[in-house]
Amino acid sequence: TLAETLGLSFRRIQFTPDLMPADITGTEIIQENRSTGEREYRFVRGPVFANIVLADEINRTPPKTQSALLEAMQEHQVTVGGERYPLPEPFFVLATQNPIEQEGTYPLPEAQLDRFMLQILVDYPDEEEEFAIVKRTTAVMEEPVEPVVTAVELQEMLRLVRNVPADDSVIRFATRLVRLSRPRDSRAPEFIRQYVAWGAGPRASQFLVLGAKARAALLGEPHARIEDVKRVARPVLRHRLITNFNADADEVRSDDLIERLLELVSEEFDGDVSGPVSQVLKPTGA
């Protein structure tokens, strides 16, 4: 439905244990040229060649197959047999996974997780939402879906988001937040050193700023603000903070750590933005 409203192509890939990388990207087959009688290779495109790709239950397939999406998500292209094949624009991947059932699943590698801009937690619906779901799915209701924008207009909107101004203080807030999530950083607070095995990388800083710009554009604001960064921090960072056994033992979630990081960095930026972080972010106990 989302693809139809945006006038985009859509493909769904059901990730299963026996899925192979070629089942996603495509493969080369030998085909006879009828005019010359010679045999030649022909590339058959896989389901990744669409504007919107849904990777359903992505953690049901082994890491080898999961990694088939790495190049596609970063470079918007796939390489098969030494040839590069560009993907249609705009291109983005949606993925689902069951956070509760772990039997028969394969945790996503950190490099794969880092390719996703956001991790959105879908909890139980409230009563009104559940009522609407049941009403729609237990009756014969076929409402026509009409495109509201074209692919060209959508790409123009994406360019517009990147052109939203962001002051250096906003970018500094985002990068400071990310850098302090890394336990090996000399300025990382004590609770990060205690509970985090691996912190967020540079992509997190990029996505924090882009997310803040997108939120500002949706709200009709003339520029991105620090408040916008705060509002997108949890979905941007929660899958990038890899917690350790101490966090598991103490039942500390990545969202809890992000909340504490936001408090610390906000304290600094409420005062002197250019001041040394070590004077403000004092290590605290768990």
Coordinates of N, CA and C in Angstrom, one line a residue, residues 114 200-208:
D114 N 23.9 -1.7 11.0 CA 24.3 -0.3 10.8 C 23.8 0.3 9.5
A200 N 28.0 3.2 18.7 CA 27.6 3.6 17.4 C 28.7 4.2 16.6
G201 N 28.6 4.0 15.2 CA 29.6 4.5 14.3 C 29.2 5.8 13.7
P202 N 30.0 6.2 12.7 CA 29.8 7.5 12.0 C 28.4 7.6 11.3
R203 N 27.9 6.4 10.8 CA 26.6 6.4 10.2 C 25.5 6.9 11.1
A204 N 25.7 6.6 12.4 CA 24.7 7.1 13.4 C 24.6 8.6 13.4
S205 N 25.8 9.3 13.4 CA 25.8 10.7 13.4 C 25.1 11.3 12.1
Q206 N 25.4 10.6 11.0 CA 24.8 11.1 9.7 C 23.3 10.9 9.8
F207 N 22.8 9.8 10.3 CA 21.4 9.5 10.3 C 20.7 10.4 11.4
L208 N 21.4 10.7 12.5 CA 20.8 11.6 13.5 C 20.5 13.0 12.8

